[in-house]
XYZ file of C-alpha atoms in Angstrom:
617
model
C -51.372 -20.665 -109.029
C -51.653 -16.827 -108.670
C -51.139 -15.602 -105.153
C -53.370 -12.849 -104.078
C -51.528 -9.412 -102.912
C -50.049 -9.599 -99.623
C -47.800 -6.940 -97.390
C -45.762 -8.081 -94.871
C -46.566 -5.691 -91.371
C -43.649 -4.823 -89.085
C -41.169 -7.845 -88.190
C -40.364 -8.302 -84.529
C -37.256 -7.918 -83.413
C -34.312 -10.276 -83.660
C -32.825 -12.065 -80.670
C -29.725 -14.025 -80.871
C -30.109 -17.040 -83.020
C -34.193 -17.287 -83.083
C -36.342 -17.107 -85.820
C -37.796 -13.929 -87.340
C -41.417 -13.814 -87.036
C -43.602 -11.888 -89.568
C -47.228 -11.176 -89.957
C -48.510 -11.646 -93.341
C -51.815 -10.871 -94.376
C -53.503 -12.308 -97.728
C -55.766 -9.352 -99.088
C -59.555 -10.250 -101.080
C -59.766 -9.070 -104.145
C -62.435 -6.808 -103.653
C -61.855 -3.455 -102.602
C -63.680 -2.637 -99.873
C -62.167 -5.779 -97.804
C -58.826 -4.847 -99.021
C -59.012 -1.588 -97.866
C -59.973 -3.059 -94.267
C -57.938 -5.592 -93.904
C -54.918 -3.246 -94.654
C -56.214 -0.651 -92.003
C -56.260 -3.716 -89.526
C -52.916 -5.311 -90.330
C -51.492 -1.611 -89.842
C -52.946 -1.668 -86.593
C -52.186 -5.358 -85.362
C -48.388 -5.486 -85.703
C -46.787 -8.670 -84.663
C -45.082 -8.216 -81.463
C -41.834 -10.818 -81.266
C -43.381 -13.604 -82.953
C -46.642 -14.034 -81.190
C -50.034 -13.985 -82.409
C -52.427 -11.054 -82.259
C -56.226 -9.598 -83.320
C -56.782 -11.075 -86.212
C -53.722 -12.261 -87.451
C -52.093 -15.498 -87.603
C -48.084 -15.954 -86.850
C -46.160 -17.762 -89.622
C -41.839 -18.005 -89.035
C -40.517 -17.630 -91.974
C -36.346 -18.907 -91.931
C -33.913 -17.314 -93.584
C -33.581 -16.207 -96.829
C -37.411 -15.424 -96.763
C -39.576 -18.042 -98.552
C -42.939 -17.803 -99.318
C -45.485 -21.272 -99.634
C -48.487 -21.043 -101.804
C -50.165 -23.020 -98.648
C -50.468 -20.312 -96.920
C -53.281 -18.745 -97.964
C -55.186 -21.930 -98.282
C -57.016 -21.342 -94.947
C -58.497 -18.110 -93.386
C -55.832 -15.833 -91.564
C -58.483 -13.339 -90.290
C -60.697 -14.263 -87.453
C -64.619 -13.502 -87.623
C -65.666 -10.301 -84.914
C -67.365 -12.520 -82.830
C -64.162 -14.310 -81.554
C -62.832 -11.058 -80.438
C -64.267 -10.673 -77.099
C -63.425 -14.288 -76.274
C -59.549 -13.220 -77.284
C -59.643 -10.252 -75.594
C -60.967 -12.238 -72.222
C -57.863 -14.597 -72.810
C -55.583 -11.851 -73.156
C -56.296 -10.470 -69.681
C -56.273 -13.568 -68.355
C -52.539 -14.112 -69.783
C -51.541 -10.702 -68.476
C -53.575 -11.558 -64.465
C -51.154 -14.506 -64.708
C -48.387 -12.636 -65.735
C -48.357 -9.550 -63.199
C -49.606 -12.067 -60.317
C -46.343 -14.336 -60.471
C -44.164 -11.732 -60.562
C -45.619 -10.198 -57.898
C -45.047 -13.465 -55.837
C -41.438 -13.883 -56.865
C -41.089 -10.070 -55.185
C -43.043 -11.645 -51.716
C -41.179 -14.075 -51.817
C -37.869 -12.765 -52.052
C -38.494 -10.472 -48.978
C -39.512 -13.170 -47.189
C -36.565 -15.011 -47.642
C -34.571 -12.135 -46.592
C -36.717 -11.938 -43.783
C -36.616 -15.498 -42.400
C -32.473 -15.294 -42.286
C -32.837 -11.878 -39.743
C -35.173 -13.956 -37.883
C -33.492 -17.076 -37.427
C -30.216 -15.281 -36.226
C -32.858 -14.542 -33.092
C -35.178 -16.999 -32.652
C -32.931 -20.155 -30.765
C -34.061 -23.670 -31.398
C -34.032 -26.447 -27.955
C -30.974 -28.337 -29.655
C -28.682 -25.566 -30.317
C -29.741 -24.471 -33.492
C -32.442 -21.971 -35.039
C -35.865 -22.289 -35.946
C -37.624 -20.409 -39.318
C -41.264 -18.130 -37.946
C -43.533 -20.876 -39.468
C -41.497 -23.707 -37.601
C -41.169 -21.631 -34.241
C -43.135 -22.306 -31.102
C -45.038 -20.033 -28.815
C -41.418 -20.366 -26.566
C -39.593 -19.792 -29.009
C -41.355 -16.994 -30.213
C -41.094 -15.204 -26.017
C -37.455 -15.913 -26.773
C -37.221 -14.037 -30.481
C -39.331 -11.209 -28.757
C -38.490 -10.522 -25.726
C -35.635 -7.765 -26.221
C -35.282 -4.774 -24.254
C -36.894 -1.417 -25.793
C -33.655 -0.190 -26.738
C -33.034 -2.981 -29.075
C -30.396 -4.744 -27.534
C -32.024 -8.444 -29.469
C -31.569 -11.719 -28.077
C -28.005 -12.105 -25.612
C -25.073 -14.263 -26.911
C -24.178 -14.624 -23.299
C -25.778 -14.315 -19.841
C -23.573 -13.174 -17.446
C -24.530 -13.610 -13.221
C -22.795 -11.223 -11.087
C -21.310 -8.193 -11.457
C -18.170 -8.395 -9.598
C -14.306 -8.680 -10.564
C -14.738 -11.996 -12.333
C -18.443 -10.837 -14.213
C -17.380 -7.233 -14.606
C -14.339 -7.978 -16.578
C -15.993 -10.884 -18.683
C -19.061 -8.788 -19.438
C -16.168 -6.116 -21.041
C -14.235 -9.013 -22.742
C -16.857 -10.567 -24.520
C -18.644 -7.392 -25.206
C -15.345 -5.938 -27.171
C -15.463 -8.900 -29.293
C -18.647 -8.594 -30.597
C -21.246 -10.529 -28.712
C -24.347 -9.327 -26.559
C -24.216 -9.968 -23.286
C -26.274 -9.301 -20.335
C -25.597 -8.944 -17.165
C -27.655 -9.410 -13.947
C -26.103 -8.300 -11.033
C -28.127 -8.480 -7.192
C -27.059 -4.753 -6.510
C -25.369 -2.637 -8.713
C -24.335 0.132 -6.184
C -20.794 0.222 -4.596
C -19.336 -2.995 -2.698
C -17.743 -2.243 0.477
C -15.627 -5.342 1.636
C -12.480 -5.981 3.102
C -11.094 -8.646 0.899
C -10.226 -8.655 -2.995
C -8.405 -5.380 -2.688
C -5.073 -6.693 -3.887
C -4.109 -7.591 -7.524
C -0.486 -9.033 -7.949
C 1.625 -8.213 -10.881
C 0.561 -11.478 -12.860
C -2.778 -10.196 -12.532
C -2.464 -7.159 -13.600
C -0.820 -8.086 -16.576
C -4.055 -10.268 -17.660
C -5.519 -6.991 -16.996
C -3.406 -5.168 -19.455
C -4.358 -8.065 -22.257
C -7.597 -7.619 -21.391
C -7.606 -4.089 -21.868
C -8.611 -3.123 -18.505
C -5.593 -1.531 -17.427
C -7.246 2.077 -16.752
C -9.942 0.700 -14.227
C -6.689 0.765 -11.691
C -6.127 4.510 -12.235
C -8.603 7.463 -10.732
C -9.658 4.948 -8.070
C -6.190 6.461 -5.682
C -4.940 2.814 -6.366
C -1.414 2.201 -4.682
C 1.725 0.512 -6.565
C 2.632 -2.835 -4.823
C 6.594 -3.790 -5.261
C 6.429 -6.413 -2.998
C 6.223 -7.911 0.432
C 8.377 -7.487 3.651
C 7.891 -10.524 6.211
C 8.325 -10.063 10.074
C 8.918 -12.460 12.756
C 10.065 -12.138 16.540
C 11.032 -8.718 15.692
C 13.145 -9.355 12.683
C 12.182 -8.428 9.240
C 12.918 -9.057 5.363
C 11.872 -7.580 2.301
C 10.886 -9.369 -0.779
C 10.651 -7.386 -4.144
C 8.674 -8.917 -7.038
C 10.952 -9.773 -10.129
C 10.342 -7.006 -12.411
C 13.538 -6.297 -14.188
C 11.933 -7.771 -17.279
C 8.770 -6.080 -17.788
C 7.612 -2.490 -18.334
C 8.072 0.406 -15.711
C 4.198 0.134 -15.291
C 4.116 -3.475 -14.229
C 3.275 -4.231 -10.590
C 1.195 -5.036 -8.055
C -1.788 -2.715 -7.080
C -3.734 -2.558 -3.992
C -6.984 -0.291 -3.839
C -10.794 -0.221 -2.341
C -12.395 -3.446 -3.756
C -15.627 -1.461 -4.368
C -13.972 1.557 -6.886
C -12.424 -0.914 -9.131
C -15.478 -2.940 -9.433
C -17.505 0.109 -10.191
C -15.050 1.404 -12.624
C -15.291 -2.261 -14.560
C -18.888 -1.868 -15.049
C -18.948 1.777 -15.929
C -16.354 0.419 -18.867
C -18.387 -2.616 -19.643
C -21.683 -0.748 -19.624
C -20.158 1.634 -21.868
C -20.502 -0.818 -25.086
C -23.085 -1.165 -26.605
C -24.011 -4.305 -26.883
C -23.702 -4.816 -23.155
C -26.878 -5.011 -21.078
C -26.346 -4.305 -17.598
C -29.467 -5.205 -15.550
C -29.796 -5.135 -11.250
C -32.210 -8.269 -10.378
C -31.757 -11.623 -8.405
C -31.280 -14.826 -10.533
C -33.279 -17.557 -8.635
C -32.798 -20.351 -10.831
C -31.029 -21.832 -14.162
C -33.243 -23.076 -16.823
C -32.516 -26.473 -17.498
C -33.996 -28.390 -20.846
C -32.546 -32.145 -21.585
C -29.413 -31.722 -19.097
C -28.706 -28.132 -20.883
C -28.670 -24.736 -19.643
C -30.633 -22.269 -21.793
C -31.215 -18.875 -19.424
C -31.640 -18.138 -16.016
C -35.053 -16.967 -14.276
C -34.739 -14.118 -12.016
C -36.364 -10.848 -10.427
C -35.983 -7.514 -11.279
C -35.367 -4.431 -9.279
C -39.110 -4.006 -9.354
C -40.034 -7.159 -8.079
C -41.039 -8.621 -11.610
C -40.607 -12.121 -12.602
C -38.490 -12.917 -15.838
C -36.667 -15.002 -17.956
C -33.017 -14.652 -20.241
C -32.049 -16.818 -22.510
C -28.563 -17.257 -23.833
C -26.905 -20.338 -25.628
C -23.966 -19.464 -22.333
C -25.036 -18.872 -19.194
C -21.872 -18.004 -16.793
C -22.232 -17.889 -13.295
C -19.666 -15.520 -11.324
C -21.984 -14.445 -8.335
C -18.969 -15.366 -5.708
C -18.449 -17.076 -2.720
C -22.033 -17.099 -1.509
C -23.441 -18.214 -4.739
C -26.601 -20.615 -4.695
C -26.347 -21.363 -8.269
C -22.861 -23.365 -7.937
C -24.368 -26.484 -6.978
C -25.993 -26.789 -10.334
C -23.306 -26.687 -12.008
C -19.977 -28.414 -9.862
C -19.721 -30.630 -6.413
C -18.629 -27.109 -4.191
C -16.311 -28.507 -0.668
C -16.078 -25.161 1.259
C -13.852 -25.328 3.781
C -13.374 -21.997 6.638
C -10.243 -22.522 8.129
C -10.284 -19.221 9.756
C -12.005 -15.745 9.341
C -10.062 -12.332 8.900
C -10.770 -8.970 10.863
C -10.653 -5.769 9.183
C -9.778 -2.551 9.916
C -8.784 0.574 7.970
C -5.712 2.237 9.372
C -6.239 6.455 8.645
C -3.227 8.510 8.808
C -0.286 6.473 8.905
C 2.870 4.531 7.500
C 3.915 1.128 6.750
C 7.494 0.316 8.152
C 8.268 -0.174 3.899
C 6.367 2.412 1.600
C 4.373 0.410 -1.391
C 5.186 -2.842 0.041
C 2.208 -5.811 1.585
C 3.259 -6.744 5.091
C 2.841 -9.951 6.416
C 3.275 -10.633 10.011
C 4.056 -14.174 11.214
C 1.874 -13.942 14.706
C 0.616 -16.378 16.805
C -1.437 -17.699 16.433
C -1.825 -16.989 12.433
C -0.309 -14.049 10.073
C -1.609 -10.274 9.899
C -1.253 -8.159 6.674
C -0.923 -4.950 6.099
C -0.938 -2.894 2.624
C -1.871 0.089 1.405
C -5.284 0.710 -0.236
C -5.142 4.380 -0.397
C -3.207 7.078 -0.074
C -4.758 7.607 3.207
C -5.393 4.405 4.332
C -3.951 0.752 5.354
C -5.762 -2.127 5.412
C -5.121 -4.549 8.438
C -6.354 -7.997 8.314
C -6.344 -10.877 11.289
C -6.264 -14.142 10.583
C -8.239 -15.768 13.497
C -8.114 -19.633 13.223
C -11.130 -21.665 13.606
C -15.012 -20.970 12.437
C -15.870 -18.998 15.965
C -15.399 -15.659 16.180
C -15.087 -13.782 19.183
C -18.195 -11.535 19.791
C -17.823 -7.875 18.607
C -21.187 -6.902 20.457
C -19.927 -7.920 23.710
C -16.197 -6.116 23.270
C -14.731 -9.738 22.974
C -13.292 -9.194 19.701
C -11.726 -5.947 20.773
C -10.545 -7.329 23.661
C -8.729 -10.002 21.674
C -7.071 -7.875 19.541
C -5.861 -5.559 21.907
C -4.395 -8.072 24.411
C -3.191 -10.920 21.853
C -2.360 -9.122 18.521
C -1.592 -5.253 19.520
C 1.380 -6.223 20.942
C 3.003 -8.499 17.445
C 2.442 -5.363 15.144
C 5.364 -3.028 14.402
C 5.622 -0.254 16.223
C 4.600 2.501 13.698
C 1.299 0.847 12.975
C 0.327 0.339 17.220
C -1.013 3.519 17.441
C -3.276 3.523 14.754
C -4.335 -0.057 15.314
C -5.621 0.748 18.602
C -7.055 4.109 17.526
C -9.292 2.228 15.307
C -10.137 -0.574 17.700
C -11.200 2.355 19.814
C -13.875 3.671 17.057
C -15.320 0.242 16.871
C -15.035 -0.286 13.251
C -14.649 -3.577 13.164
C -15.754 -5.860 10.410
C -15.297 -10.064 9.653
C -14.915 -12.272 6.686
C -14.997 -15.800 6.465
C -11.984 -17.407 4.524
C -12.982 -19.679 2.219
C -11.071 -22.368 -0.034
C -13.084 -24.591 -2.057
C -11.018 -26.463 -5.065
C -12.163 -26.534 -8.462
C -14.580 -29.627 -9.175
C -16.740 -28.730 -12.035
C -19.535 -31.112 -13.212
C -19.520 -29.983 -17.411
C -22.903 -28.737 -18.136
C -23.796 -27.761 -21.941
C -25.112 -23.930 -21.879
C -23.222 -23.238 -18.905
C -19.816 -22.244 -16.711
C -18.531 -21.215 -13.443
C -16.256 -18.809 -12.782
C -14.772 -16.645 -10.004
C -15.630 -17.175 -6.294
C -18.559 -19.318 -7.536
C -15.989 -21.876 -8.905
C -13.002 -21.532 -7.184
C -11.477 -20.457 -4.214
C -8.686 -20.207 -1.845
C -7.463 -18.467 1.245
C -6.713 -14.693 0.863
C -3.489 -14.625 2.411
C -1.539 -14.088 -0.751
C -3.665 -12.406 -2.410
C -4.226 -14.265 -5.527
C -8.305 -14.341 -6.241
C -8.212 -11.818 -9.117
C -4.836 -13.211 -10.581
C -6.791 -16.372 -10.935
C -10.011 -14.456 -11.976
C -8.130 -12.341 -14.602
C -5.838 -14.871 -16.002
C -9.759 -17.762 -16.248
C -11.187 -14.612 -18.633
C -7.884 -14.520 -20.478
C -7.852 -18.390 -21.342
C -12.071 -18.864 -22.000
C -11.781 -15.291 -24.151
C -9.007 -17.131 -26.407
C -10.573 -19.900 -26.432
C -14.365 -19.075 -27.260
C -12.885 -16.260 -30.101
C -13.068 -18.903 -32.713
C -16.342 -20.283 -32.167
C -18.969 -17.113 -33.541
C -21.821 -19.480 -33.095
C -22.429 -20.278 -29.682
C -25.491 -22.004 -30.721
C -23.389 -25.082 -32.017
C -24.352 -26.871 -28.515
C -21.791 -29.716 -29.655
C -18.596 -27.477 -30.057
C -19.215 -25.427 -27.353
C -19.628 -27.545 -25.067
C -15.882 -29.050 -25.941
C -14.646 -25.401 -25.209
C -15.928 -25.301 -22.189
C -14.220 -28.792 -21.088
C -11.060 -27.794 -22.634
C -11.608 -24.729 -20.582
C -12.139 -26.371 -17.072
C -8.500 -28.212 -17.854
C -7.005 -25.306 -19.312
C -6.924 -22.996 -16.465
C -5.836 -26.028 -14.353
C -1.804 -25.468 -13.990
C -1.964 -21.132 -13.351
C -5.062 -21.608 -11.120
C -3.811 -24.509 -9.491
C -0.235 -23.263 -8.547
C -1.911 -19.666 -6.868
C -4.322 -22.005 -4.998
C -1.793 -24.432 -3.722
C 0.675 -21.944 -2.906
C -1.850 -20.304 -1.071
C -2.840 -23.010 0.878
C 0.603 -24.454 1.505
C 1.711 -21.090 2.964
C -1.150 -20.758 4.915
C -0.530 -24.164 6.684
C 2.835 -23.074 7.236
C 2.636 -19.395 8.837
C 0.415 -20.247 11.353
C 2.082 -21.163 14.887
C 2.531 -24.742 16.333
C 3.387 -26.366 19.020
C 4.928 -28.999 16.784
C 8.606 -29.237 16.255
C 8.857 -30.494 12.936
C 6.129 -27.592 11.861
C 7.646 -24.930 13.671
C 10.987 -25.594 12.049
C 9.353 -25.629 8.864
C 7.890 -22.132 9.515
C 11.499 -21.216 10.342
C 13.250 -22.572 7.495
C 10.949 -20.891 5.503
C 11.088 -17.265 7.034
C 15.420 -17.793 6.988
C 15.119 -19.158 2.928
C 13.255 -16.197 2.459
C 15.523 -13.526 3.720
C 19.010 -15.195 2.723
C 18.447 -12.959 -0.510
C 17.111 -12.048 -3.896
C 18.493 -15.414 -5.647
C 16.771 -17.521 -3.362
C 13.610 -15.781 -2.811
C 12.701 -15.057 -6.576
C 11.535 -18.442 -7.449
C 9.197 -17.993 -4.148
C 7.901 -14.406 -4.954
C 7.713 -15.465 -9.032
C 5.252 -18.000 -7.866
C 3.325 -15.408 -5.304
C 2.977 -12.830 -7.850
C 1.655 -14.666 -10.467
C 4.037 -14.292 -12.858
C 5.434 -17.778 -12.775
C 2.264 -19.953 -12.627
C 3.906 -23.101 -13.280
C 2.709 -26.377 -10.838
C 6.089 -28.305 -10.370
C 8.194 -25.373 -9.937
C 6.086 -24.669 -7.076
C 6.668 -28.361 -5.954
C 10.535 -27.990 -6.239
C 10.849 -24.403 -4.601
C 8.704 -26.037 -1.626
C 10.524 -28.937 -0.999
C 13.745 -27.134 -1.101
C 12.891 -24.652 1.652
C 11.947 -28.204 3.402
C 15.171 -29.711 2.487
C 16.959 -26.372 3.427
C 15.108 -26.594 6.647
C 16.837 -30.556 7.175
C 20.414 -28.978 6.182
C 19.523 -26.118 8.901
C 19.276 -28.608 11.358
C 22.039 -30.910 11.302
C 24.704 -28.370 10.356
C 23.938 -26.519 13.745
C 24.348 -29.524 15.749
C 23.893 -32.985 14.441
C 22.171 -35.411 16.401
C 19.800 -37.860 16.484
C 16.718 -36.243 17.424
C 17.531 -33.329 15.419
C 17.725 -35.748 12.294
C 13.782 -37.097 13.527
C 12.662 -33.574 13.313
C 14.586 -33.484 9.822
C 12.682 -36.499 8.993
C 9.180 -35.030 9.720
C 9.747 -32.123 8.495
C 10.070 -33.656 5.607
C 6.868 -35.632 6.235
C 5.111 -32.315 6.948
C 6.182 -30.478 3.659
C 4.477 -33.666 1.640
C 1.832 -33.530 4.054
C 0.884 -29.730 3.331
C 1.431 -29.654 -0.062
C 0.197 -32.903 -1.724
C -3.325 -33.349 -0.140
C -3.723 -29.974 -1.651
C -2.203 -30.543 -5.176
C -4.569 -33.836 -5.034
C -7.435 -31.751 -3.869
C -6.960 -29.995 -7.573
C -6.260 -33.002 -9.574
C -2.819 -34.302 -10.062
C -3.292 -35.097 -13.972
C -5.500 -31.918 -14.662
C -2.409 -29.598 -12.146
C 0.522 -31.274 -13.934
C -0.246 -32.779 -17.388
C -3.905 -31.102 -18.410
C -3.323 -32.231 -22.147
C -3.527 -35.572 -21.159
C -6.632 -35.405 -19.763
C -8.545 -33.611 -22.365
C -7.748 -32.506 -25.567
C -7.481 -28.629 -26.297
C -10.161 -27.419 -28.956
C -8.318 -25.560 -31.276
C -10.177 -24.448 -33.606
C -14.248 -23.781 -34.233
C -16.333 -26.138 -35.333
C -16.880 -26.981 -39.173
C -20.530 -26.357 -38.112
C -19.805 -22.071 -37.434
């Protein structure tokens, strides 16, 4: 059989391994339909192998082959079917443009549910996508500061040493904290105003170091102890650290100020002046805090940590541990103008009756004196009790170069008081939230040791949270913040109970046993650098370790025993031996018991350490 003419119109292209697709035409005889169907096949060409206008697709393999069946049925459509192919052509192309447009929406969408969720917090911990987020959860995504700070990281209550240095900390490594402090002009107090050399070396790892200089901060060396009008000097053991490395004593107020100017300084620190009223507690967690601003406006911050370092007067501590204040005495303060300490860049501590006075530097104009007064009654200052006291029972213990000035500023009447408070560490671990500072932990001022403690708490939670980039994991962070509570145990812990112990034992006595104990300790002390340096390591906070406190105490005790019997041995001297001994234990281990024997000398024990973050981060 004869095939008719036929031209082949132009091939689509190839692709790989498919099939070549041609349009083939079959021409009539006649001319007038030739002639028109060859003006329409030049103007339908086959576009990769699909059918078009008029034309129907045939795949021919290769080598090209040719059937004689093709042409037994029409290959070009009637007009009338063109309009109906047209219709389906747009409606192929609609389809077309409208699903790639929704794989673009939906691509930005994705991108813009994962900024989202890193802001909008979910009740358990987690995060919650805009469709799955409710009308709280939303408040929480949106309520960011103007300046775009976004949702905190951490919420930070107080201001002070402990919250000024922690809102630095964690701001250097990256998280967004904010910070609501009651008042955010200068403090003025009379306590916190020494940091000992331990401390200051936290300070240093923290990177903190400069807040001690343009504030007229004084260099501390160490301590010279006076009693009935004989005196020794203690120097802190430095030999082994940088020239830099000491003790510094300064206005409380300047160095606090001088923290927040550096933490404010980031910029993903928020530094806010309002009152926190209350935590916000959901299922037994802490999510934010609700508090009042400057303005008198009611809010709420949420944070997956909330720490609370608003001091010794904090209401918010009950939430969060069983607090046992105890006030075993008050100090009064006065600032010294225009004179000299008996040893230049040295604390002085004077064992008076009935309890110590200190004296140190905290500028170069000025000396702080402080008066222990026993008991929780102060004489009145309003009636001229208090400055009758202190004229009549402690003017006359002070050295001599300080009398004048002592009474000079007795005379001006400014007189101020602080209660001294000591309140061991019992925490009650709440998910979402910590204690820190005064808030948590406290003990009496007479060494000196608050910010040690403070400094060297921010040092051990900093190292240990630095891990864990997703505080939102409720599960591991809670376990940091138990390994936490034990962590800090053994440095805090030896500062508190030295504190304590020394306390008990520098006040006056009309017992024998405790005055000899008071003795021993003041003659231990002064026989010399090899026997004091265990002592001072422990006071400066450079050798917080628990049970070489324990030893160095109950040798001064048993030194105190060998003091007695060597003078002149006899039997009641050996009773007093005896209860001195019975003292020492009786000082010292209600207080190490007080701070938890297994969490003060074997913390591992009692909880294991967290080391790394969660598989969860």
């Amino acid at each position: 059989m004869e095939l008719p003419p036929y031209n082949l119109s132009q091939p689509s292209r190839a692709y790989g391994n498919h099939l070549i697709s041609f349009g083939i035409n079959c021409l009539p005889t006649t001319a007038s339909r030739h002639d028109e169907t060859r003006r329409q096949a030049r103007r339908l060409a086959l576009p990769r192998g699909r059918a078009r206008r008029g034309e129907r697709e045939i795949s021919i393999p290769s080598p090209l082959s040719l059937s004689s069946s093709s042409g037994s049925r029409p290959l070009i459509r009637s007009k009338k079917e063109k309009p109906k192919e047209k219709g389906m052509e747009m409606v192929v192309m609609g389809t077309f443009l409208a699903s790639l447009l929704a794989l673009v929406l939906l691509y930005v969408l994705r991108r813009g549910n994962r900024d989202v969720r890193a802001k909008v917090p979910r009740k358990d911990g987690g995060y919650v996508t805009p469709r799955d987020a409710s009308p709280r959860d939303s408040a929480i995504r949106d309520r960011s500061p103007e300046n775009g700070f976004g949702a905190a990281d951490v919420i930070i209550v107080g201001a002070g040493v402990a919250g000024a240095a922690l809102a630095h900390t964690f701001g250097k490594d990256g998280r967004r904290v904010h910070v609501i402090e009651r008042d955010l002009t200068e403090p003025d107090r009379i306590v916190g105003e020494v940091l000992q050399p331990g401390g200051y070396l936290k300070l240093i790892e923290l990177g903190l170091e400069d807040c001690v200089e343009e504030i007229d901060a004084q260099r501390v060396l160490g301590y010279a102890l006076f009693k009935d009008g004989k005196y020794t000097r203690l120097s802190y053991p430095l030999e082994k650290f940088h020239s830099d490395v000491a003790g510094r004593s300064f206005h409380n107020g300047r160095f606090i100020q001088r923290m927040r100017e550096k933490a404010a300084a980031l910029p993903n620190v928020r530094l806010e002046q309002g009152t926190v009223t209350s935590l916000i507690e959901e299922n037994g967690a802490i999510k934010g805090v609700h508090y009042r601003t400057k303005t008198g406006q009611e809010l709420e911050a949420f944070a997956p940590l909330t720490i609370v370092c608003d001091g010794c007067f904090s209401n918010l501590c009950r939430s969060l541990c069983k607090p046992k204040v105890d006030v075993p005495s008050h100090f009064v303060g006065l600032a010294l103008e225009n004179c000299e300490l008996p040893f230049a860049n040295h604390g002085h501590v004077i064992l008076a009756d009935p309890s110590p006075i200190l004296f140190y530097p905290i500028s170069s104009t000025e000396v702080r004196c402080l008066v222990d007064v026993p008991g929780q009654k102060l004489p009145s200052i309003a009636n001229g009790e208090m400055a009758k006291y202190l004229k009549s029972v402690v003017a006359p213990q002070i050295p001599p170069q300080l009398h004048d000035a002592f009474i000079a500023e007795i005379d001006k009447g400014n007189i101020r008081t602080m209660p001294n408070r000591s309140m061991p560490a019992d925490p009650q671990p709440t998910p979402g939230a910590l204690l820190l500072g005064d808030a948590f932990n406290m003990r009496h001022p007479l060494t000196g040791g608050g910010m040690t403690v403070a400094m060297s708490d921010i040092v051990i939670l900093r190292d240990l949270l630095k891990p864990l980039r997703n505080l939102h994991n409720a599960t591991a962070l809670c376990q940091h913040l138990k390994s936490f509570y034990t962590l800090r145990k053994p440095a805090a812990s030896t500062i508190n109970t030295l504190a304590g112990a020394l306390y008990k034992v520098f006040c006056a006595s009309s017992d024998e046993a405790r005055k000899e104990m008071r003795q021993a300790c003041f003659d231990y002390l002064s026989l010399g650098v090899v026997f004091s340096k265990g002592p001072i390591a422990l006071l400066s906070g450079l050798n917080p370790r628990p049970l070489s406190l324990v030893l160095n105490f109950f040798v001064v005790a048993i030194y105190g025993v060998g003091r007695l019997l060597l003078l002149i041995p006899s039997p009641k001297r050996l009773w007093i031996g005896v209860r001195l001994i019975s003292v020492a234990s009786g000082i010292i281990f209600p207080i190490v018991r007080a701070e938890g024997v297994g969490q003060v000398f074997f913390p591992r024990t009692v909880l294991s350490f967290c080391r790394g973050p969660s598989s969860d981060n």
